[in-house]
Tab-separated table of C-alpha atoms in Angstrom:
chain	number	residue	atom	x	y	z
A	1	MET	CA	2.446	-8.032	-30.989
A	2	PRO	CA	1.145	-7.846	-27.337
A	3	PRO	CA	3.051	-11.004	-26.235
A	4	LEU	CA	6.221	-9.619	-27.853
A	5	MET	CA	5.810	-6.325	-25.959
A	6	PHE	CA	5.344	-8.110	-22.656
A	7	GLY	CA	8.300	-10.395	-23.328
A	8	GLY	CA	10.494	-7.442	-24.310
A	9	LEU	CA	9.639	-5.627	-21.102
A	10	ILE	CA	10.486	-8.658	-18.966
A	11	LEU	CA	13.783	-9.013	-20.834
A	12	PHE	CA	14.723	-5.371	-20.119
A	13	LEU	CA	13.865	-5.757	-16.438
A	14	ILE	CA	15.836	-9.017	-16.105
A	15	PHE	CA	18.916	-7.214	-17.446
A	16	GLY	CA	18.473	-4.644	-14.677
A	17	PHE	CA	17.439	-1.549	-16.614
A	18	PRO	CA	15.391	0.957	-14.589
A	19	ALA	CA	11.684	0.181	-14.874
A	20	ALA	CA	10.635	3.699	-15.920
A	21	PHE	CA	13.029	3.868	-18.868
A	22	SER	CA	12.414	0.215	-19.797
A	23	LEU	CA	8.668	0.872	-20.046
A	24	ALA	CA	9.145	3.978	-22.194
A	25	ALA	CA	11.795	2.379	-24.436
A	26	VAL	CA	9.774	-0.787	-25.083
A	27	GLY	CA	6.619	1.250	-25.687
A	28	LEU	CA	8.247	3.637	-28.187
A	29	PHE	CA	10.125	0.849	-30.009
A	30	PHE	CA	7.019	-1.246	-30.555
A	31	GLY	CA	5.050	1.911	-31.322
A	32	PHE	CA	7.312	2.740	-34.260
A	33	VAL	CA	7.297	-0.910	-35.381
A	34	SER	CA	3.489	-0.956	-35.245
A	35	ILE	CA	3.279	2.201	-37.366
A	36	GLU	CA	5.565	0.635	-39.988
A	37	LEU	CA	3.458	-2.532	-39.993
A	38	GLY	CA	0.271	-0.505	-40.319
A	39	LEU	CA	-1.253	-1.662	-37.010
A	40	PHE	CA	-2.211	1.933	-36.178
A	41	PRO	CA	-1.560	5.332	-37.822
A	42	GLU	CA	1.079	7.851	-36.742
A	43	ALA	CA	-1.658	10.128	-35.402
A	44	PHE	CA	-2.395	7.560	-32.681
A	45	LEU	CA	0.766	8.599	-30.826
A	46	ASN	CA	-0.568	12.163	-30.647
A	47	ASN	CA	-2.440	10.927	-27.571
A	48	LEU	CA	0.842	10.569	-25.704
A	49	PRO	CA	1.419	14.265	-24.771
A	50	LEU	CA	-2.168	14.484	-23.490
A	51	ARG	CA	-1.705	11.389	-21.308
A	52	VAL	CA	1.544	12.747	-19.859
A	53	PHE	CA	-0.131	16.095	-19.165
A	54	ASN	CA	-3.003	14.307	-17.401
A	55	ILE	CA	-0.493	12.557	-15.136
A	56	LEU	CA	1.304	15.777	-14.218
A	57	SER	CA	-1.980	17.604	-13.581
A	58	ASN	CA	-3.567	14.817	-11.510
A	59	ASP	CA	-4.428	16.365	-8.136
A	60	LEU	CA	-4.742	12.962	-6.475
A	61	LEU	CA	-1.065	12.196	-7.034
A	62	LEU	CA	-0.183	15.233	-4.905
A	63	ALA	CA	-1.102	13.078	-1.908
A	64	ILE	CA	2.002	10.940	-2.524
A	65	PRO	CA	4.629	13.615	-1.694
A	66	PHE	CA	2.560	14.829	1.266
A	67	PHE	CA	2.239	11.383	2.859
A	68	THR	CA	5.865	10.580	2.028
A	69	LEU	CA	7.076	13.807	3.663
A	70	MET	CA	4.908	13.110	6.718
A	71	GLY	CA	6.429	9.649	7.081
A	72	ALA	CA	9.978	10.908	6.528
A	73	ILE	CA	9.614	13.505	9.301
A	74	LEU	CA	8.019	11.046	11.735
A	75	GLU	CA	10.751	8.512	10.984
A	76	ARG	CA	13.298	10.897	12.525
A	77	CYS	CA	11.294	12.550	15.314
A	78	GLY	CA	11.785	9.884	18.015
A	79	LEU	CA	8.156	8.762	18.146
A	80	ALA	CA	9.017	5.096	17.528
A	81	GLU	CA	11.444	5.033	20.459
A	82	ASP	CA	8.846	6.290	22.938
A	83	LEU	CA	6.180	3.910	21.648
A	84	LEU	CA	8.396	0.826	21.647
A	85	GLU	CA	9.987	1.437	25.035
A	86	GLY	CA	6.671	2.098	26.779
A	87	THR	CA	4.711	-0.690	25.054
A	88	GLY	CA	7.578	-3.153	25.529
A	89	GLN	CA	7.554	-2.492	29.266
A	90	LEU	CA	3.759	-2.763	29.348
A	91	PHE	CA	3.829	-6.286	27.825
A	92	GLY	CA	7.236	-7.227	29.227
A	93	LYS	CA	5.959	-9.605	31.911
A	94	VAL	CA	4.324	-12.060	29.502
A	95	PRO	CA	6.120	-14.459	27.111
A	96	GLY	CA	6.344	-12.827	23.710
A	97	GLY	CA	5.731	-9.386	25.232
A	98	LEU	CA	8.391	-7.660	23.160
A	99	ALA	CA	7.019	-9.261	19.977
A	100	TYR	CA	3.491	-8.099	20.860
A	101	ALA	CA	4.873	-4.588	21.350
A	102	VAL	CA	6.627	-4.657	17.959
A	103	ILE	CA	3.413	-5.718	16.173
A	104	ILE	CA	1.249	-3.086	17.886
A	105	VAL	CA	3.783	-0.294	17.391
A	106	GLY	CA	4.311	-1.417	13.782
A	107	ALA	CA	0.580	-0.974	13.157
A	108	ILE	CA	0.557	2.476	14.775
A	109	LEU	CA	3.636	3.595	12.853
A	110	GLY	CA	2.089	2.224	9.671
A	111	ALA	CA	-1.027	4.311	10.254
A	112	ILE	CA	0.954	7.527	10.714
A	113	THR	CA	3.955	7.104	8.406
A	114	GLY	CA	2.815	4.962	5.466
A	115	THR	CA	6.383	3.811	4.742
A	116	VAL	CA	7.885	0.348	5.286
A	117	ALA	CA	11.449	1.607	5.573
A	118	ALA	CA	10.597	3.923	8.487
A	119	SER	CA	8.873	1.160	10.470
A	120	VAL	CA	11.416	-1.606	9.865
A	121	ILE	CA	14.489	0.555	10.471
A	122	ALA	CA	13.096	2.246	13.597
A	123	MET	CA	11.873	-0.983	15.197
A	124	GLY	CA	14.945	-2.953	14.148
A	125	MET	CA	17.395	-0.481	15.663
A	126	ILE	CA	15.474	-0.253	18.950
A	127	SER	CA	13.944	-3.662	19.598
A	128	LEU	CA	16.326	-6.133	17.920
A	129	PRO	CA	19.252	-5.534	20.356
A	130	ILE	CA	16.840	-5.890	23.311
A	131	MET	CA	15.398	-9.133	21.918
A	132	MET	CA	18.917	-10.491	21.397
A	133	ARG	CA	19.952	-9.491	24.901
A	134	TYR	CA	17.064	-11.313	26.565
A	135	GLY	CA	17.294	-14.531	24.587
A	136	TYR	CA	14.684	-14.291	21.833
A	137	ASP	CA	14.976	-16.819	19.026
A	138	MET	CA	16.766	-14.959	16.242
A	139	ARG	CA	14.358	-16.054	13.504
A	140	ILE	CA	11.314	-15.024	15.525
A	141	ALA	CA	12.886	-11.663	16.365
A	142	THR	CA	13.907	-10.751	12.816
A	143	GLY	CA	10.674	-12.111	11.322
A	144	VAL	CA	8.340	-10.154	13.578
A	145	ILE	CA	10.246	-6.899	12.977
A	146	ALA	CA	10.240	-7.270	9.173
A	147	ALA	CA	6.614	-8.445	9.024
A	148	SER	CA	5.296	-5.703	11.315
A	149	GLY	CA	6.866	-3.104	9.052
A	150	THR	CA	4.964	-4.455	6.058
A	151	ILE	CA	1.593	-3.813	7.759
A	152	THR	CA	2.237	-0.274	6.517
A	153	GLN	CA	1.363	-1.362	2.970
A	154	VAL	CA	-2.220	-2.281	3.870
A	155	ILE	CA	-3.129	-0.040	6.791
A	156	PRO	CA	-4.249	3.469	5.712
A	157	PRO	CA	-2.788	5.919	4.726
A	158	SER	CA	-0.852	3.513	2.526
A	159	LEU	CA	0.831	4.950	-0.570
A	160	VAL	CA	0.025	1.709	-2.401
A	161	LEU	CA	-3.712	2.256	-1.881
A	162	ILE	CA	-3.434	5.781	-3.322
A	163	VAL	CA	-1.718	4.481	-6.459
A	164	LEU	CA	-4.116	1.532	-6.824
A	165	GLY	CA	-7.127	3.822	-6.373
A	166	ASP	CA	-5.813	6.044	-9.160
A	167	GLN	CA	-5.136	3.102	-11.502
A	168	LEU	CA	-8.516	1.457	-10.822
A	169	GLY	CA	-10.472	4.715	-11.032
A	170	GLN	CA	-11.736	4.336	-7.455
A	171	SER	CA	-11.986	6.812	-4.600
A	172	VAL	CA	-9.010	6.790	-2.233
A	173	GLY	CA	-11.462	7.147	0.649
A	174	ASP	CA	-13.173	3.901	-0.453
A	175	MET	CA	-9.806	2.157	-0.778
A	176	TYR	CA	-8.871	3.255	2.736
A	177	ALA	CA	-12.257	2.192	4.147
A	178	GLY	CA	-11.988	-1.184	2.426
A	179	ALA	CA	-8.534	-1.779	3.921
A	180	ILE	CA	-9.715	-1.352	7.533
A	181	GLY	CA	-10.980	-4.936	7.926
A	182	PRO	CA	-7.917	-6.666	6.383
A	183	SER	CA	-5.621	-4.429	8.481
A	184	PHE	CA	-7.213	-5.632	11.723
A	185	LEU	CA	-7.227	-9.211	10.447
A	186	GLN	CA	-3.523	-9.023	9.684
A	187	ILE	CA	-2.678	-7.640	13.114
A	188	ALA	CA	-4.816	-10.390	14.702
A	189	LEU	CA	-3.043	-13.112	12.673
A	190	PHE	CA	0.375	-11.795	13.701
A	191	LEU	CA	-0.600	-11.578	17.391
A	192	ALA	CA	-2.134	-15.069	17.253
A	193	PHE	CA	1.085	-16.486	15.785
A	194	ILE	CA	3.169	-15.036	18.623
A	195	ALA	CA	0.630	-16.348	21.141
A	196	LEU	CA	0.932	-19.811	19.581
A	197	VAL	CA	4.739	-19.685	19.726
A	198	SER	CA	4.627	-18.554	23.371
A	199	ILE	CA	2.458	-21.599	24.205
A	200	VAL	CA	4.317	-24.219	22.135
A	201	SER	CA	7.910	-22.938	22.581
A	202	PRO	CA	7.959	-20.279	25.341
A	203	GLN	CA	11.769	-20.440	25.492
A	204	LYS	CA	11.869	-18.772	22.046
A	205	VAL	CA	9.999	-15.674	23.261
A	206	PRO	CA	10.891	-15.271	26.957
A	207	PRO	CA	9.438	-12.465	29.112
A	208	LEU	CA	11.675	-9.698	30.355
A	209	PRO	CA	13.523	-10.578	33.574
A	210	PRO	CA	12.366	-8.738	36.732
A	211	GLU	CA	15.489	-6.560	36.838
A	212	ALA	CA	14.698	-5.212	33.332
A	213	LEU	CA	11.155	-4.133	34.242
A	214	VAL	CA	10.410	-0.623	35.419
A	215	PRO	CA	7.817	-0.016	38.178
A	216	ARG	CA	4.295	-0.361	36.758
A	217	ASP	CA	3.041	2.951	38.073
A	218	TRP	CA	1.646	6.122	36.575
A	219	ARG	CA	5.017	7.007	35.013
A	220	LEU	CA	4.923	3.918	32.785
A	221	TRP	CA	1.362	4.656	31.709
A	222	TRP	CA	2.317	8.282	31.083
A	223	ARG	CA	5.165	7.164	28.815
A	224	VAL	CA	2.795	4.943	26.815
A	225	LEU	CA	0.062	7.594	26.596
A	226	LYS	CA	2.584	10.279	25.653
A	227	GLY	CA	3.519	8.232	22.604
A	228	MET	CA	0.029	6.948	21.746
A	229	VAL	CA	-2.259	9.964	22.179
A	230	PRO	CA	-0.463	12.288	19.712
A	231	SER	CA	-0.322	9.382	17.246
A	232	ILE	CA	-4.069	8.728	17.551
A	233	VAL	CA	-4.794	12.438	17.096
A	234	LEU	CA	-2.651	12.515	13.954
A	235	ILE	CA	-4.336	9.356	12.609
A	236	PHE	CA	-7.763	10.923	13.119
A	237	MET	CA	-6.643	14.181	11.536
A	238	VAL	CA	-5.424	12.351	8.432
A	239	LEU	CA	-7.893	9.478	8.047
A	240	GLY	CA	-10.911	10.791	9.930
A	241	THR	CA	-11.200	13.874	7.743
A	242	ILE	CA	-11.074	11.668	4.614
A	243	PHE	CA	-13.733	9.229	5.870
A	244	MET	CA	-15.997	12.072	7.058
A	245	GLY	CA	-15.708	13.832	3.711
A	246	LEU	CA	-14.155	16.938	5.272
A	247	ALA	CA	-10.938	16.777	3.248
A	248	THR	CA	-9.564	15.199	0.089
A	249	PRO	CA	-6.570	12.824	0.410
A	250	THR	CA	-4.303	15.634	-0.778
A	251	GLU	CA	-5.617	18.052	1.848
A	252	ALA	CA	-5.432	15.375	4.544
A	253	GLY	CA	-1.835	14.663	3.553
A	254	ALA	CA	-0.977	18.355	3.883
A	255	MET	CA	-2.551	18.391	7.369
A	256	GLY	CA	-0.548	15.256	8.186
A	257	VAL	CA	2.687	17.051	7.307
A	258	VAL	CA	1.744	19.904	9.661
A	259	GLY	CA	0.939	17.344	12.379
A	260	ALA	CA	4.278	15.575	11.824
A	261	VAL	CA	6.147	18.868	12.178
A	262	VAL	CA	4.264	19.573	15.427
A	263	LEU	CA	5.100	16.106	16.795
A	264	ALA	CA	8.758	16.573	15.882
A	265	ALA	CA	8.731	19.922	17.698
A	266	ILE	CA	7.056	18.383	20.782
A	267	ASN	CA	9.769	15.681	20.872
A	268	ARG	CA	12.429	18.405	20.464
A	269	ARG	CA	13.739	16.832	17.268
A	270	LEU	CA	12.655	19.503	14.792
A	271	SER	CA	15.691	20.959	13.055
A	272	TRP	CA	16.719	22.147	9.636
A	273	PRO	CA	18.833	19.003	8.882
A	274	LEU	CA	15.799	16.826	9.714
A	275	VAL	CA	13.533	18.805	7.397
A	276	ARG	CA	16.157	18.868	4.636
A	277	GLN	CA	16.712	15.093	4.787
A	278	ALA	CA	12.955	14.458	4.796
A	279	MET	CA	12.438	16.743	1.791
A	280	ALA	CA	15.297	15.104	-0.127
A	281	SER	CA	13.847	11.633	0.529
A	282	THR	CA	10.393	12.820	-0.536
A	283	THR	CA	11.745	14.333	-3.748
A	284	ARG	CA	13.512	11.109	-4.734
A	285	ILE	CA	10.460	8.914	-4.107
A	286	THR	CA	8.049	11.309	-5.846
A	287	ALA	CA	10.313	11.645	-8.888
A	288	MET	CA	10.631	7.846	-9.080
A	289	VAL	CA	6.850	7.409	-8.984
A	290	ILE	CA	6.201	10.042	-11.660
A	291	TYR	CA	8.883	8.680	-13.994
A	292	ILE	CA	7.512	5.135	-13.639
A	293	LEU	CA	3.998	6.426	-14.275
A	294	ILE	CA	5.082	8.308	-17.432
A	295	GLY	CA	6.945	5.237	-18.713
A	296	ALA	CA	3.913	3.072	-17.941
A	297	THR	CA	1.566	5.363	-19.878
A	298	VAL	CA	3.858	5.162	-22.935
A	299	PHE	CA	3.842	1.368	-22.723
A	300	SER	CA	0.096	1.071	-22.059
A	301	LEU	CA	-0.840	3.450	-24.912
A	302	VAL	CA	1.006	1.346	-27.489
A	303	PHE	CA	-0.147	-1.881	-25.824
A	304	GLN	CA	-3.773	-0.819	-26.135
A	305	GLY	CA	-3.140	0.383	-29.697
A	306	VAL	CA	-2.111	-3.126	-30.768
A	307	ASP	CA	-5.205	-4.589	-28.997
A	308	GLY	CA	-3.232	-5.817	-26.013
A	309	GLY	CA	-6.228	-5.209	-23.761
A	310	ILE	CA	-8.342	-7.575	-25.869
A	311	TRP	CA	-5.539	-10.169	-25.762
A	312	ILE	CA	-5.363	-9.985	-21.958
A	313	GLU	CA	-9.158	-10.106	-21.665
A	314	HIS	CA	-9.420	-13.203	-23.848
A	315	LEU	CA	-6.511	-14.785	-21.992
A	316	LEU	CA	-8.015	-14.313	-18.519
A	317	SER	CA	-11.779	-14.207	-19.006
A	318	TYR	CA	-12.141	-17.910	-19.765
A	319	LEU	CA	-10.099	-19.349	-16.924
A	320	PRO	CA	-11.782	-22.284	-15.134
A	321	GLY	CA	-13.638	-21.223	-12.014
A	322	GLY	CA	-14.946	-17.894	-13.320
A	323	ALA	CA	-14.216	-14.900	-11.080
A	324	THR	CA	-12.687	-17.078	-8.331
A	325	GLY	CA	-10.366	-18.776	-10.816
A	326	PHE	CA	-9.364	-15.371	-12.185
A	327	LEU	CA	-8.592	-14.073	-8.675
A	328	ILE	CA	-6.529	-17.139	-7.760
A	329	PHE	CA	-4.542	-16.942	-11.015
A	330	VAL	CA	-3.942	-13.194	-10.664
A	331	ASN	CA	-2.758	-13.500	-7.075
A	332	ILE	CA	-0.365	-16.348	-7.918
A	333	PHE	CA	0.925	-14.320	-10.884
A	334	ILE	CA	1.478	-11.182	-8.787
A	335	PHE	CA	3.028	-13.214	-5.959
A	336	PHE	CA	5.773	-14.464	-8.302
A	337	LEU	CA	6.049	-11.141	-10.136
A	338	ALA	CA	6.752	-9.476	-6.780
A	339	PHE	CA	10.031	-11.401	-6.593
A	340	PHE	CA	11.394	-9.105	-9.303
A	341	LEU	CA	9.279	-5.922	-9.421
A	342	ASP	CA	8.587	-3.165	-6.904
A	343	PHE	CA	4.974	-2.546	-5.884
A	344	PHE	CA	4.896	0.752	-7.828
A	345	GLU	CA	5.995	-1.062	-10.982
A	346	ILE	CA	3.343	-3.772	-10.498
A	347	ALA	CA	0.658	-1.147	-9.900
A	348	PHE	CA	1.529	0.846	-13.016
A	349	ILE	CA	2.264	-2.068	-15.389
A	350	VAL	CA	-0.057	-4.914	-14.423
A	351	ILE	CA	-3.116	-3.348	-12.781
A	352	PRO	CA	-4.278	-1.338	-15.864
A	353	LEU	CA	-4.251	-4.639	-17.806
A	354	LEU	CA	-6.181	-6.588	-15.158
A	355	ALA	CA	-8.766	-3.966	-14.155
A	356	PRO	CA	-10.960	-4.225	-17.329
A	357	VAL	CA	-11.109	-8.015	-16.994
A	358	ALA	CA	-12.066	-7.768	-13.310
A	359	LYS	CA	-14.768	-5.236	-14.144
A	360	ASN	CA	-16.212	-7.454	-16.909
A	361	LEU	CA	-16.357	-10.374	-14.471
A	362	GLY	CA	-18.427	-8.263	-12.067
A	363	ILE	CA	-15.691	-7.997	-9.417
A	364	ASP	CA	-15.885	-5.033	-7.038
A	365	LEU	CA	-12.817	-2.961	-7.960
A	366	VAL	CA	-12.280	-1.657	-4.418
A	367	TRP	CA	-12.227	-5.227	-3.111
A	368	PHE	CA	-9.957	-6.203	-6.005
A	369	GLY	CA	-7.574	-3.328	-5.263
A	370	VAL	CA	-7.349	-4.111	-1.537
A	371	LEU	CA	-6.772	-7.789	-2.343
A	372	ILE	CA	-3.929	-6.931	-4.723
A	373	CYS	CA	-2.475	-4.560	-2.104
A	374	ILE	CA	-2.398	-7.378	0.463
A	375	ASN	CA	-0.678	-9.618	-2.054
A	376	MET	CA	1.866	-6.975	-3.046
A	377	GLN	CA	3.017	-6.537	0.548
A	378	THR	CA	4.518	-10.025	0.262
A	379	SER	CA	7.076	-8.468	-2.104
A	380	PHE	CA	8.715	-6.956	0.977
A	381	MET	CA	9.086	-10.389	2.634
A	382	HIS	CA	10.217	-12.547	-0.311
A	383	PRO	CA	13.608	-14.133	0.383
A	384	PRO	CA	16.037	-13.140	-0.988
A	385	PHE	CA	14.710	-9.953	-2.666
A	386	GLY	CA	12.348	-8.528	-0.030
A	387	PHE	CA	13.047	-4.880	0.720
A	388	ALA	CA	12.042	-5.286	4.388
A	389	LEU	CA	14.714	-7.973	4.683
A	390	PHE	CA	17.262	-5.660	3.033
A	391	TYR	CA	16.398	-2.854	5.448
A	392	LEU	CA	16.736	-5.206	8.416
A	393	ARG	CA	20.010	-6.643	7.148
A	394	GLY	CA	21.371	-3.104	6.830
A	395	ILE	CA	20.802	-2.204	10.493
A	396	ALA	CA	21.135	-5.627	12.179
A	397	PRO	CA	24.341	-6.419	14.131
A	398	LYS	CA	26.935	-8.602	12.418
A	399	GLU	CA	26.173	-11.588	14.651
A	400	VAL	CA	22.671	-11.779	13.081
A	401	LEU	CA	23.020	-14.233	10.195
A	402	THR	CA	21.410	-13.422	6.848
A	403	LYS	CA	20.149	-17.020	6.808
A	404	ASP	CA	18.180	-16.370	10.013
A	405	ILE	CA	16.610	-13.231	8.521
A	406	TYR	CA	15.477	-15.129	5.412
A	407	LEU	CA	14.232	-18.227	7.250
A	408	GLY	CA	12.536	-16.062	9.868
A	409	ALA	CA	10.485	-14.351	7.141
A	410	ILE	CA	8.875	-17.557	5.834
A	411	PRO	CA	6.188	-18.077	8.543
A	412	TRP	CA	5.105	-14.451	8.244
A	413	LEU	CA	4.980	-14.741	4.476
A	414	GLY	CA	2.618	-17.670	4.994
A	415	LEU	CA	0.409	-15.543	7.273
A	416	GLN	CA	0.219	-12.838	4.600
A	417	LEU	CA	-0.833	-15.407	1.995
A	418	LEU	CA	-3.403	-16.750	4.468
A	419	LEU	CA	-4.870	-13.238	4.633
A	420	VAL	CA	-5.076	-13.193	0.812
A	421	ALA	CA	-7.099	-16.420	0.922
A	422	ILE	CA	-9.369	-15.054	3.682
A	423	VAL	CA	-10.152	-11.915	1.681
A	424	ILE	CA	-10.850	-13.930	-1.496
A	425	PHE	CA	-13.337	-16.225	0.205
A	426	TRP	CA	-14.732	-13.598	2.621
A	427	PRO	CA	-15.269	-10.437	0.535
A	428	GLU	CA	-17.299	-8.837	3.339
A	429	SER	CA	-14.025	-8.295	5.215
A	430	VAL	CA	-13.496	-5.460	2.710
A	431	THR	CA	-16.940	-4.468	1.478
A	432	TYR	CA	-18.528	-4.290	4.963
A	433	TRP	CA	-16.682	-1.037	5.621
A	434	LEU	CA	-17.762	0.612	2.382
A	435	ASP	CA	-20.649	3.054	2.325
A	436	ARG	CA	-22.385	2.138	-0.908
A	437	GLY	CA	-25.542	4.162	-0.130
A	438	PRO	CA	-29.100	2.822	-0.407
A	439	LYS	CA	-29.605	-0.065	-2.811
A	440	VAL	CA	-32.268	0.990	-5.331
A	441	ASP	CA	-33.365	-0.940	-8.397
A	442	PRO	CA	-33.688	1.669	-11.179
A	443	SER	CA	-36.471	-0.364	-12.839
A	444	THR	CA	-38.697	0.171	-9.792
A	445	VAL	CA	-38.313	3.948	-9.722
A	446	ILE	CA	-41.466	5.848	-10.721
A	447	ILE	CA	-41.264	9.579	-11.257
A	448	ASP	CA	-44.600	11.376	-11.035
A	449	LEU	CA	-44.577	14.858	-12.475
A	450	PRO	CA	-47.434	17.289	-11.826
A	451	PRO	CA	-49.418	18.257	-14.922
A	452	PRO	CA	-48.370	21.550	-16.474
A	453	PRO	CA	-50.453	24.532	-15.421
A	454	ALA	CA	-53.306	25.441	-17.743
A	455	VAL	CA	-52.586	28.328	-20.092
A	456	PRO	CA	-55.490	30.817	-20.300
A	457	ASP	CA	-56.895	31.483	-23.734
A	458	THR	CA	-55.717	34.752	-25.221
A	459	PRO	CA	-57.303	36.544	-28.150
A	460	GLN	CA	-55.499	36.060	-31.408
A	461	VAL	CA	-54.028	39.300	-32.685
A	462	PRO	CA	-53.286	39.349	-36.390
A	463	ILE	CA	-49.710	40.201	-37.202
A	464	PHE	CA	-50.540	42.075	-40.376
A	465	GLN	CA	-53.402	44.491	-40.401
């Protein structure tokens, strides 16, 4: 029965049915079939209302609309323009300067918005025409813009890390702390690639001509600081309070929304249409996530009822290579699955099936979750289905060929897969940032209790005289 359920779900998704309703329909259909075949009693499905209630009452999931609303407001408040213009001028003299600026600003926007669409659209609209004007190779220009937007998926406060933390039963603070190392590694890989291109083929990433440069005086530095300092303050307010234990992810997300509103007001972009559009976007994304999660819980309940978890465990526990073989297989599987499924769908469908196997193999679940998150960001760069490529195609001028967008994504896709390999073979890149507390062997713990105080003798009084 478990292979039939999985095959039925894939069939529904191939035909283009929405994932949330496909999950629920497949789960209920096979649930009724399983009852008729006697695989589990009717009372087993009584667990379904309780599971749905637990989803709707999960406080952690409140962080999703807060972080989404924060990103939607910042997407429209003009912060990206100030950051890109100032940073582009700062690096404009060196070959690849505009590409360096896009990568750095993409990381900053990722840390304060948490949404790929906001980063790719903002940077594409601002930097792509400038890169075209000054002779950048089209594939390098489109690739660096799309790839820099996907840093958002790994760098905290990523929505993917919130969902993965919930599915793996791990603290969101630990997931964020574990993602710090890979985030810096990814930025370093991207910068190193541009540096290599500027050395091997400098004509592909030319510096800005002298007439395009503004005077490098205090006004340029003021423009850069004016964009960076409020961003750094907002990042600390959101992430610093989580890491220091001063706020939960939900509370930090609420503070982030307040900070985003303040930044929009400082940039004189705060208006009712902006707030209304941001709230509408947040409502759509939140509703999509909740519907997918409800559909996934219907599917997973029936799947576990027909011993699907045991089937998956037996299927994956005896792969050659032990834990390393399991990780390599899982990452290849998710890499190809990301061609067809969104990261939310992968997180809600696949991760609950893989987590028990990873735990039985002794794999740190925070490390596992961060590794899967890095892999899932490739879904945004897959030609021809990558969402980052769709976003870029939507705002790019007509003279930018779709072929150049797709071919330009391939080197960056390779860099993302290189990061997956680095994290697999260098787990400390994730676990180094985790505070696991003192390591104590319970078998060596000795508890000495003081002897009980002596009780003075008291004369015995007969009860009955």
